[in-house]
Amino acid sequence: MKSPLLSLPGAVPAEGRDEGVAAHYGDLFREQRALADGTGIVDLSHRGVITVSGKDRLAWLHLLLTQHVSELPPGEATEALILSAHGHIEHALYLVDDGETVWAHVEPGTREALLAYLESMRFFYQVDIADRTDEFAVVFLPAGSIAEVPEGVVVRETPQGRDLFLPRAALESYAAANGPAVGVLAHEALRVEAHRPRLGFETDHRTIPHELGLIGAAVHLQKGCYRGQETVARVHNLGKPPRRLVFLHLDGSEVHLPGHGTPVRLAADGADGRQLGFVTTSARHHELGPIALALVKRNVPVDAELVAGSTAAAQEVVVEP
């Protein structure tokens, strides 16, 4: 779904999973600084929007999700996962309940599979599941923003900022009144700086929540059964996830950033050394320079000097080994 904000001056389309919105509008670092200063809006209208209404909505979602949502207060934001039977991450949902309906936005390209799973688990519960992506667009306002929130718009507020579920027809006029528009590359750079993992970037077919530091943030350890809970409990009790998320400060003299999947090795072993992990997301930050997130084996020493491809990388611990 192509955003109307791609017609704004300087807009450069994003590629890959973020296709459909702008990567940037001509000045990546200016856009990052705008977000850091609490100004600008990020067009996330390529994300899927799903709602669940009905009197059983919270009790029903509580049975399916990794997060405790049975008593979720109206207006309180949370995030949750859906796991496979083996505890691997399949879906990530960013939720808020408005008192009558649970609103969630999800990664581009995942809503069809998620909707199919939710429909298959409806059973006798009084819930109504709907795909609202054609009607509503997600817009992000950074923390401290004084941009207007139109009356009746559902807001999901977190320490990072506010997600607005804005009527899609109002997207262009809202951006004109509350801009400047900021591209997803700036949003991604600040996400990497904050060590926040993203489905499809920091995850693969065997990622478990412990590897990404999602216990607590998206996984509640004191709730009833859900699919994959046995793996969550076992790894939590043993304390030995096979991999861990790290933050990398990359050599700023390199022209190109290491892309997703670039092998990570010990610097002492060079390019022919054993692969210890891979880059998940890299970005150019307006203050920190080139940075990245990576998944590495749990037993990689926390003080080890690494290389991402041919780029020197100093690691910062995100998830303790």
mmCIF file of C-alpha atoms in Angstrom:
data_model
loop_
_atom_site.group_PDB
_atom_site.id
_atom_site.type_symbol
_atom_site.label_atom_id
_atom_site.label_comp_id
_atom_site.label_asym_id
_atom_site.label_seq_id
_atom_site.Cartn_x
_atom_site.Cartn_y
_atom_site.Cartn_z
ATOM 1 C CA MET A 1 0.000 0.000 0.000
ATOM 2 C CA LYS A 2 1.747 3.176 -1.222
ATOM 3 C CA SER A 3 1.645 6.142 1.150
ATOM 4 C CA PRO A 4 0.473 9.533 -0.165
ATOM 5 C CA LEU A 5 3.416 11.083 1.709
ATOM 6 C CA LEU A 6 5.726 9.661 -0.957
ATOM 7 C CA SER A 7 4.604 12.620 -3.064
ATOM 8 C CA LEU A 8 6.195 15.104 -0.634
ATOM 9 C CA PRO A 9 9.316 16.973 -1.860
ATOM 10 C CA GLY A 10 12.522 14.989 -1.421
ATOM 11 C CA ALA A 11 10.803 11.702 -0.566
ATOM 12 C CA VAL A 12 12.924 8.632 -1.345
ATOM 13 C CA PRO A 13 10.975 5.343 -1.203
ATOM 14 C CA ALA A 14 12.026 2.705 1.291
ATOM 15 C CA GLU A 15 12.838 -0.776 0.059
ATOM 16 C CA GLY A 16 12.344 -4.300 1.341
ATOM 17 C CA ARG A 17 10.030 -4.824 4.281
ATOM 18 C CA ASP A 18 9.410 -1.081 4.627
ATOM 19 C CA GLU A 19 8.363 -0.616 1.015
ATOM 20 C CA GLY A 20 5.403 1.731 0.617
ATOM 21 C CA VAL A 21 6.622 4.599 2.813
ATOM 22 C CA ALA A 22 9.552 7.017 2.624
ATOM 23 C CA ALA A 23 13.044 5.977 3.669
ATOM 24 C CA HIS A 24 13.892 9.664 4.074
ATOM 25 C CA TYR A 25 12.975 13.093 2.760
ATOM 26 C CA GLY A 26 16.430 14.252 1.713
ATOM 27 C CA ASP A 27 18.312 14.757 5.003
ATOM 28 C CA LEU A 28 18.661 11.644 7.179
ATOM 29 C CA PHE A 29 20.531 13.259 10.072
ATOM 30 C CA ARG A 30 18.250 16.294 10.231
ATOM 31 C CA GLU A 31 15.292 13.921 10.430
ATOM 32 C CA GLN A 32 16.955 11.944 13.239
ATOM 33 C CA ARG A 33 17.638 15.122 15.186
ATOM 34 C CA ALA A 34 14.018 16.177 14.740
ATOM 35 C CA LEU A 35 12.820 12.943 16.351
ATOM 36 C CA ALA A 36 15.391 13.207 19.146
ATOM 37 C CA ASP A 37 14.140 16.749 19.810
ATOM 38 C CA GLY A 38 10.497 15.630 19.939
ATOM 39 C CA THR A 39 9.400 17.032 16.589
ATOM 40 C CA GLY A 40 8.309 15.495 13.303
ATOM 41 C CA ILE A 41 6.053 12.563 12.502
ATOM 42 C CA VAL A 42 6.951 9.154 11.086
ATOM 43 C CA ASP A 43 4.700 7.603 8.477
ATOM 44 C CA LEU A 44 4.261 3.929 9.405
ATOM 45 C CA SER A 45 1.194 3.448 7.238
ATOM 46 C CA HIS A 46 2.687 0.283 5.717
ATOM 47 C CA ARG A 47 2.162 -1.571 8.997
ATOM 48 C CA GLY A 48 -0.850 -3.793 9.472
ATOM 49 C CA VAL A 49 -3.690 -2.754 11.790
ATOM 50 C CA ILE A 50 -5.828 -5.411 13.495
ATOM 51 C CA THR A 51 -8.633 -4.988 16.028
ATOM 52 C CA VAL A 52 -10.304 -7.414 18.407
ATOM 53 C CA SER A 53 -13.609 -6.414 19.963
ATOM 54 C CA GLY A 54 -16.279 -8.216 21.965
ATOM 55 C CA LYS A 55 -16.730 -8.865 25.674
ATOM 56 C CA ASP A 56 -14.272 -11.805 25.703
ATOM 57 C CA ARG A 57 -11.485 -9.989 23.844
ATOM 58 C CA LEU A 58 -9.013 -9.603 26.728
ATOM 59 C CA ALA A 59 -9.615 -13.027 28.279
ATOM 60 C CA TRP A 60 -9.280 -14.650 24.849
ATOM 61 C CA LEU A 61 -6.096 -12.802 23.880
ATOM 62 C CA HIS A 62 -4.651 -13.645 27.290
ATOM 63 C CA LEU A 63 -4.789 -17.331 26.327
ATOM 64 C CA LEU A 64 -2.870 -16.770 23.079
ATOM 65 C CA LEU A 65 -0.287 -14.102 23.850
ATOM 66 C CA THR A 66 2.906 -14.118 25.884
ATOM 67 C CA GLN A 67 1.820 -10.969 27.731
ATOM 68 C CA HIS A 68 -0.608 -10.652 30.672
ATOM 69 C CA VAL A 69 -3.569 -8.824 29.129
ATOM 70 C CA SER A 70 -6.646 -10.232 30.887
ATOM 71 C CA GLU A 71 -6.928 -7.078 33.003
ATOM 72 C CA LEU A 72 -5.275 -4.589 30.636
ATOM 73 C CA PRO A 73 -6.562 -1.109 31.606
ATOM 74 C CA PRO A 74 -7.955 1.094 28.826
ATOM 75 C CA GLY A 75 -5.258 3.300 27.340
ATOM 76 C CA GLU A 76 -2.307 1.311 28.712
ATOM 77 C CA ALA A 77 0.121 0.267 25.980
ATOM 78 C CA THR A 78 1.773 -3.121 25.936
ATOM 79 C CA GLU A 79 3.454 -5.481 23.491
ATOM 80 C CA ALA A 80 3.153 -9.225 23.097
ATOM 81 C CA LEU A 81 4.342 -12.177 21.045
ATOM 82 C CA ILE A 82 2.816 -15.273 19.564
ATOM 83 C CA LEU A 83 5.181 -18.228 19.717
ATOM 84 C CA SER A 84 5.373 -21.551 17.938
ATOM 85 C CA ALA A 85 4.897 -24.780 19.862
ATOM 86 C CA HIS A 86 8.695 -24.864 20.255
ATOM 87 C CA GLY A 87 8.840 -21.325 21.658
ATOM 88 C CA HIS A 88 10.113 -19.560 18.541
ATOM 89 C CA ILE A 89 8.810 -16.057 17.832
ATOM 90 C CA GLU A 90 6.187 -16.000 15.063
ATOM 91 C CA HIS A 91 4.374 -12.684 15.560
ATOM 92 C CA ALA A 92 4.838 -9.417 17.453
ATOM 93 C CA LEU A 93 1.853 -7.231 18.359
ATOM 94 C CA TYR A 94 1.887 -3.663 19.721
ATOM 95 C CA LEU A 95 -1.356 -3.264 21.644
ATOM 96 C CA VAL A 96 -3.690 -0.852 23.354
ATOM 97 C CA ASP A 97 -7.297 -1.294 24.504
ATOM 98 C CA ASP A 98 -9.674 1.658 24.199
ATOM 99 C CA GLY A 99 -12.268 0.200 26.580
ATOM 100 C CA GLU A 100 -14.236 -1.536 23.849
ATOM 101 C CA THR A 101 -11.670 -2.721 21.319
ATOM 102 C CA VAL A 102 -8.059 -3.899 21.348
ATOM 103 C CA TRP A 103 -6.029 -2.161 18.652
ATOM 104 C CA ALA A 104 -2.757 -3.665 17.440
ATOM 105 C CA HIS A 105 -0.238 -2.784 14.773
ATOM 106 C CA VAL A 106 2.010 -5.467 13.325
ATOM 107 C CA GLU A 107 4.914 -5.854 10.928
ATOM 108 C CA PRO A 108 4.280 -5.401 7.184
ATOM 109 C CA GLY A 109 3.594 -8.727 5.507
ATOM 110 C CA THR A 110 2.507 -10.538 8.682
ATOM 111 C CA ARG A 111 -1.137 -9.609 9.128
ATOM 112 C CA GLU A 112 -2.606 -12.265 6.822
ATOM 113 C CA ALA A 113 -0.919 -15.133 8.668
ATOM 114 C CA LEU A 114 -1.730 -13.563 12.027
ATOM 115 C CA LEU A 115 -5.398 -13.104 11.130
ATOM 116 C CA ALA A 116 -5.610 -16.702 9.942
ATOM 117 C CA TYR A 117 -4.157 -17.926 13.240
ATOM 118 C CA LEU A 118 -6.477 -15.760 15.327
ATOM 119 C CA GLU A 119 -9.530 -16.918 13.373
ATOM 120 C CA SER A 120 -8.501 -20.556 13.882
ATOM 121 C CA MET A 121 -8.403 -20.001 17.654
ATOM 122 C CA ARG A 122 -11.738 -18.192 18.016
ATOM 123 C CA PHE A 123 -13.762 -21.274 19.127
ATOM 124 C CA PHE A 124 -16.759 -20.283 21.272
ATOM 125 C CA TYR A 125 -15.380 -16.936 22.487
ATOM 126 C CA GLN A 126 -17.389 -13.798 21.799
ATOM 127 C CA VAL A 127 -14.809 -11.841 19.847
ATOM 128 C CA ASP A 128 -14.782 -10.009 16.545
ATOM 129 C CA ILE A 129 -11.450 -9.966 14.701
ATOM 130 C CA ALA A 130 -10.986 -7.392 11.951
ATOM 131 C CA ASP A 131 -8.300 -6.261 9.523
ATOM 132 C CA ARG A 132 -8.462 -2.440 9.650
ATOM 133 C CA THR A 133 -5.363 -1.716 7.548
ATOM 134 C CA ASP A 134 -7.363 -0.236 4.666
ATOM 135 C CA GLU A 135 -9.069 2.193 7.061
ATOM 136 C CA PHE A 136 -6.315 3.197 9.477
ATOM 137 C CA ALA A 137 -2.668 4.220 9.184
ATOM 138 C CA VAL A 138 -0.107 4.127 11.978
ATOM 139 C CA VAL A 139 1.699 7.421 12.620
ATOM 140 C CA PHE A 140 4.491 7.785 15.189
ATOM 141 C CA LEU A 141 5.012 10.947 17.265
ATOM 142 C CA PRO A 142 8.276 11.051 19.271
ATOM 143 C CA ALA A 143 8.323 11.577 23.037
ATOM 144 C CA GLY A 144 7.827 15.240 23.857
ATOM 145 C CA SER A 145 5.929 15.990 20.662
ATOM 146 C CA ILE A 146 3.296 18.705 20.917
ATOM 147 C CA ALA A 147 1.614 17.640 17.667
ATOM 148 C CA GLU A 148 -2.168 17.615 17.852
ATOM 149 C CA VAL A 149 -4.004 14.327 18.309
ATOM 150 C CA PRO A 150 -7.406 14.558 16.592
ATOM 151 C CA GLU A 151 -10.450 13.806 18.723
ATOM 152 C CA GLY A 152 -11.458 10.148 18.662
ATOM 153 C CA VAL A 153 -8.098 8.857 17.410
ATOM 154 C CA VAL A 154 -6.813 5.846 19.366
ATOM 155 C CA VAL A 155 -3.358 6.466 20.841
ATOM 156 C CA ARG A 156 -0.793 3.954 22.062
ATOM 157 C CA GLU A 157 1.634 5.832 24.311
ATOM 158 C CA THR A 158 5.048 4.474 25.351
ATOM 159 C CA PRO A 159 8.233 6.061 26.737
ATOM 160 C CA GLN A 160 9.516 6.300 23.140
ATOM 161 C CA GLY A 161 6.487 8.237 21.902
ATOM 162 C CA ARG A 162 2.934 7.781 20.673
ATOM 163 C CA ASP A 163 1.500 5.539 17.974
ATOM 164 C CA LEU A 164 -1.623 7.029 16.429
ATOM 165 C CA PHE A 165 -4.206 4.854 14.673
ATOM 166 C CA LEU A 166 -5.151 7.635 12.283
ATOM 167 C CA PRO A 167 -7.922 7.346 9.681
ATOM 168 C CA ARG A 168 -6.015 6.663 6.476
ATOM 169 C CA ALA A 169 -7.970 9.321 4.581
ATOM 170 C CA ALA A 170 -6.627 11.956 6.997
ATOM 171 C CA LEU A 171 -2.942 10.991 6.691
ATOM 172 C CA GLU A 172 -1.915 13.606 4.133
ATOM 173 C CA SER A 173 -3.675 16.533 5.817
ATOM 174 C CA TYR A 174 -2.403 15.470 9.257
ATOM 175 C CA ALA A 175 1.199 15.410 8.008
ATOM 176 C CA ALA A 176 0.796 18.836 6.426
ATOM 177 C CA ALA A 177 -0.464 20.310 9.701
ATOM 178 C CA ASN A 178 1.911 18.518 12.090
ATOM 179 C CA GLY A 179 5.110 17.812 10.140
ATOM 180 C CA PRO A 180 7.868 17.734 9.221
ATOM 181 C CA ALA A 181 7.565 14.210 7.880
ATOM 182 C CA VAL A 182 10.433 11.931 8.919
ATOM 183 C CA GLY A 183 11.462 8.774 7.066
ATOM 184 C CA VAL A 184 11.715 5.253 8.444
ATOM 185 C CA LEU A 185 15.533 5.243 8.265
ATOM 186 C CA ALA A 186 15.644 7.868 11.019
ATOM 187 C CA HIS A 187 13.092 5.892 13.030
ATOM 188 C CA GLU A 188 15.198 2.745 12.561
ATOM 189 C CA ALA A 189 18.426 4.465 13.637
ATOM 190 C CA LEU A 190 16.846 5.519 16.920
ATOM 191 C CA ARG A 191 15.407 2.013 17.350
ATOM 192 C CA VAL A 192 18.871 0.497 16.978
ATOM 193 C CA GLU A 193 20.290 3.064 19.418
ATOM 194 C CA ALA A 194 17.603 2.030 21.941
ATOM 195 C CA HIS A 195 18.432 -1.694 21.437
ATOM 196 C CA ARG A 196 14.824 -2.457 20.490
ATOM 197 C CA PRO A 197 14.472 -5.655 18.426
ATOM 198 C CA ARG A 198 12.121 -5.905 15.460
ATOM 199 C CA LEU A 199 10.401 -8.969 14.050
ATOM 200 C CA GLY A 200 11.993 -10.103 10.793
ATOM 201 C CA PHE A 201 15.184 -8.167 11.483
ATOM 202 C CA GLU A 202 16.413 -9.386 14.869
ATOM 203 C CA THR A 203 14.458 -12.633 14.509
ATOM 204 C CA ASP A 204 14.777 -15.712 12.337
ATOM 205 C CA HIS A 205 12.952 -19.060 12.319
ATOM 206 C CA ARG A 206 14.554 -20.159 15.605
ATOM 207 C CA THR A 207 14.650 -16.982 17.698
ATOM 208 C CA ILE A 208 13.344 -17.279 21.258
ATOM 209 C CA PRO A 209 12.368 -14.254 23.412
ATOM 210 C CA HIS A 210 15.278 -14.591 25.870
ATOM 211 C CA GLU A 211 17.827 -13.978 23.114
ATOM 212 C CA LEU A 212 16.422 -10.503 22.480
ATOM 213 C CA GLY A 213 15.781 -9.387 26.058
ATOM 214 C CA LEU A 214 12.007 -9.562 25.639
ATOM 215 C CA ILE A 215 11.253 -11.227 28.968
ATOM 216 C CA GLY A 216 9.168 -8.679 30.847
ATOM 217 C CA ALA A 217 8.784 -6.282 27.933
ATOM 218 C CA ALA A 218 6.704 -8.704 25.838
ATOM 219 C CA VAL A 219 6.702 -11.952 27.845
ATOM 220 C CA HIS A 220 5.087 -12.251 31.273
ATOM 221 C CA LEU A 221 6.477 -15.080 33.385
ATOM 222 C CA GLN A 222 3.583 -15.256 35.877
ATOM 223 C CA LYS A 223 0.587 -16.039 33.679
ATOM 224 C CA GLY A 224 -1.313 -19.091 32.473
ATOM 225 C CA CYS A 225 -0.534 -21.390 29.600
ATOM 226 C CA TYR A 226 0.097 -20.253 26.044
ATOM 227 C CA ARG A 227 1.711 -21.937 23.090
ATOM 228 C CA GLY A 228 5.478 -22.154 23.564
ATOM 229 C CA GLN A 229 5.365 -21.478 27.317
ATOM 230 C CA GLU A 230 7.287 -24.666 28.140
ATOM 231 C CA THR A 231 10.333 -23.395 26.227
ATOM 232 C CA VAL A 232 10.091 -19.967 27.863
ATOM 233 C CA ALA A 233 9.996 -21.497 31.353
ATOM 234 C CA ARG A 234 12.774 -24.004 30.684
ATOM 235 C CA VAL A 235 15.216 -21.466 29.257
ATOM 236 C CA HIS A 236 14.360 -18.965 31.993
ATOM 237 C CA ASN A 237 15.082 -21.529 34.707
ATOM 238 C CA LEU A 238 18.280 -22.773 33.088
ATOM 239 C CA GLY A 239 19.428 -19.290 32.076
ATOM 240 C CA LYS A 240 21.082 -20.477 28.874
ATOM 241 C CA PRO A 241 19.584 -19.120 25.645
ATOM 242 C CA PRO A 242 21.764 -20.172 22.707
ATOM 243 C CA ARG A 243 22.299 -16.635 21.397
ATOM 244 C CA ARG A 244 22.234 -13.064 22.671
ATOM 245 C CA LEU A 245 21.549 -9.647 21.170
ATOM 246 C CA VAL A 246 24.474 -7.206 21.098
ATOM 247 C CA PHE A 247 24.891 -3.576 20.079
ATOM 248 C CA LEU A 248 27.814 -2.810 17.783
ATOM 249 C CA HIS A 249 29.783 0.401 17.315
ATOM 250 C CA LEU A 250 31.078 0.069 13.759
ATOM 251 C CA ASP A 251 34.257 1.463 12.238
ATOM 252 C CA GLY A 252 33.257 4.837 10.820
ATOM 253 C CA SER A 253 35.860 4.793 8.061
ATOM 254 C CA GLU A 254 33.926 2.196 6.056
ATOM 255 C CA VAL A 255 31.788 3.540 3.208
ATOM 256 C CA HIS A 256 29.185 0.779 3.273
ATOM 257 C CA LEU A 257 27.229 -0.539 6.230
ATOM 258 C CA PRO A 258 27.176 -4.312 6.768
ATOM 259 C CA GLY A 259 23.749 -5.541 5.687
ATOM 260 C CA HIS A 260 21.343 -7.910 7.365
ATOM 261 C CA GLY A 261 22.903 -11.360 7.629
ATOM 262 C CA THR A 262 26.527 -10.191 7.407
ATOM 263 C CA PRO A 263 28.665 -12.703 9.358
ATOM 264 C CA VAL A 264 30.120 -11.625 12.696
ATOM 265 C CA ARG A 265 33.489 -13.117 13.721
ATOM 266 C CA LEU A 266 36.250 -12.516 16.237
ATOM 267 C CA ALA A 267 38.548 -9.747 15.008
ATOM 268 C CA ALA A 268 41.583 -11.850 15.948
ATOM 269 C CA ASP A 269 40.455 -14.640 13.600
ATOM 270 C CA GLY A 270 39.947 -12.374 10.578
ATOM 271 C CA ALA A 271 37.666 -13.025 7.607
ATOM 272 C CA ASP A 272 38.444 -16.746 7.619
ATOM 273 C CA GLY A 273 37.453 -17.241 11.256
ATOM 274 C CA ARG A 274 34.464 -19.144 12.522
ATOM 275 C CA GLN A 275 31.142 -17.312 12.220
ATOM 276 C CA LEU A 276 29.785 -16.421 15.663
ATOM 277 C CA GLY A 277 26.636 -14.600 14.629
ATOM 278 C CA PHE A 278 25.225 -12.140 12.134
ATOM 279 C CA VAL A 279 24.222 -8.503 11.765
ATOM 280 C CA THR A 280 20.479 -7.965 12.094
ATOM 281 C CA THR A 281 20.101 -4.191 11.516
ATOM 282 C CA SER A 282 22.662 -1.488 10.780
ATOM 283 C CA ALA A 283 22.191 2.273 10.646
ATOM 284 C CA ARG A 284 23.984 5.614 10.477
ATOM 285 C CA HIS A 285 23.289 7.588 13.639
ATOM 286 C CA HIS A 286 23.468 11.375 13.826
ATOM 287 C CA GLU A 287 25.671 11.255 16.969
ATOM 288 C CA LEU A 288 27.054 7.718 17.298
ATOM 289 C CA GLY A 289 28.010 7.187 13.662
ATOM 290 C CA PRO A 290 27.624 3.699 12.150
ATOM 291 C CA ILE A 291 25.890 1.309 14.572
ATOM 292 C CA ALA A 292 24.222 -2.084 14.393
ATOM 293 C CA LEU A 293 22.425 -4.810 16.276
ATOM 294 C CA ALA A 294 23.609 -8.401 15.939
ATOM 295 C CA LEU A 295 22.827 -11.870 17.258
ATOM 296 C CA VAL A 296 25.883 -13.771 18.470
ATOM 297 C CA LYS A 297 26.464 -17.041 20.268
ATOM 298 C CA ARG A 298 25.886 -16.809 24.008
ATOM 299 C CA ASN A 299 29.460 -17.761 24.895
ATOM 300 C CA VAL A 300 31.138 -14.990 22.865
ATOM 301 C CA PRO A 301 33.174 -13.023 25.476
ATOM 302 C CA VAL A 302 31.523 -9.683 26.248
ATOM 303 C CA ASP A 303 34.831 -7.855 25.796
ATOM 304 C CA ALA A 304 35.782 -9.544 22.509
ATOM 305 C CA GLU A 305 36.628 -7.323 19.541
ATOM 306 C CA LEU A 306 34.516 -8.371 16.569
ATOM 307 C CA VAL A 307 34.292 -7.820 12.838
ATOM 308 C CA ALA A 308 31.049 -7.591 10.884
ATOM 309 C CA GLY A 309 32.090 -8.767 7.446
ATOM 310 C CA SER A 310 35.261 -6.712 7.058
ATOM 311 C CA THR A 311 34.131 -3.876 9.374
ATOM 312 C CA ALA A 312 35.641 -3.607 12.846
ATOM 313 C CA ALA A 313 32.988 -3.661 15.553
ATOM 314 C CA ALA A 314 33.126 -2.991 19.301
ATOM 315 C CA GLN A 315 30.300 -4.716 21.145
ATOM 316 C CA GLU A 316 28.056 -3.401 23.894
ATOM 317 C CA VAL A 317 26.069 -5.898 25.985
ATOM 318 C CA VAL A 318 22.292 -5.871 25.483
ATOM 319 C CA VAL A 319 21.449 -9.356 26.762
ATOM 320 C CA GLU A 320 23.715 -10.790 29.446
ATOM 321 C CA PRO A 321 25.291 -14.130 28.421
#
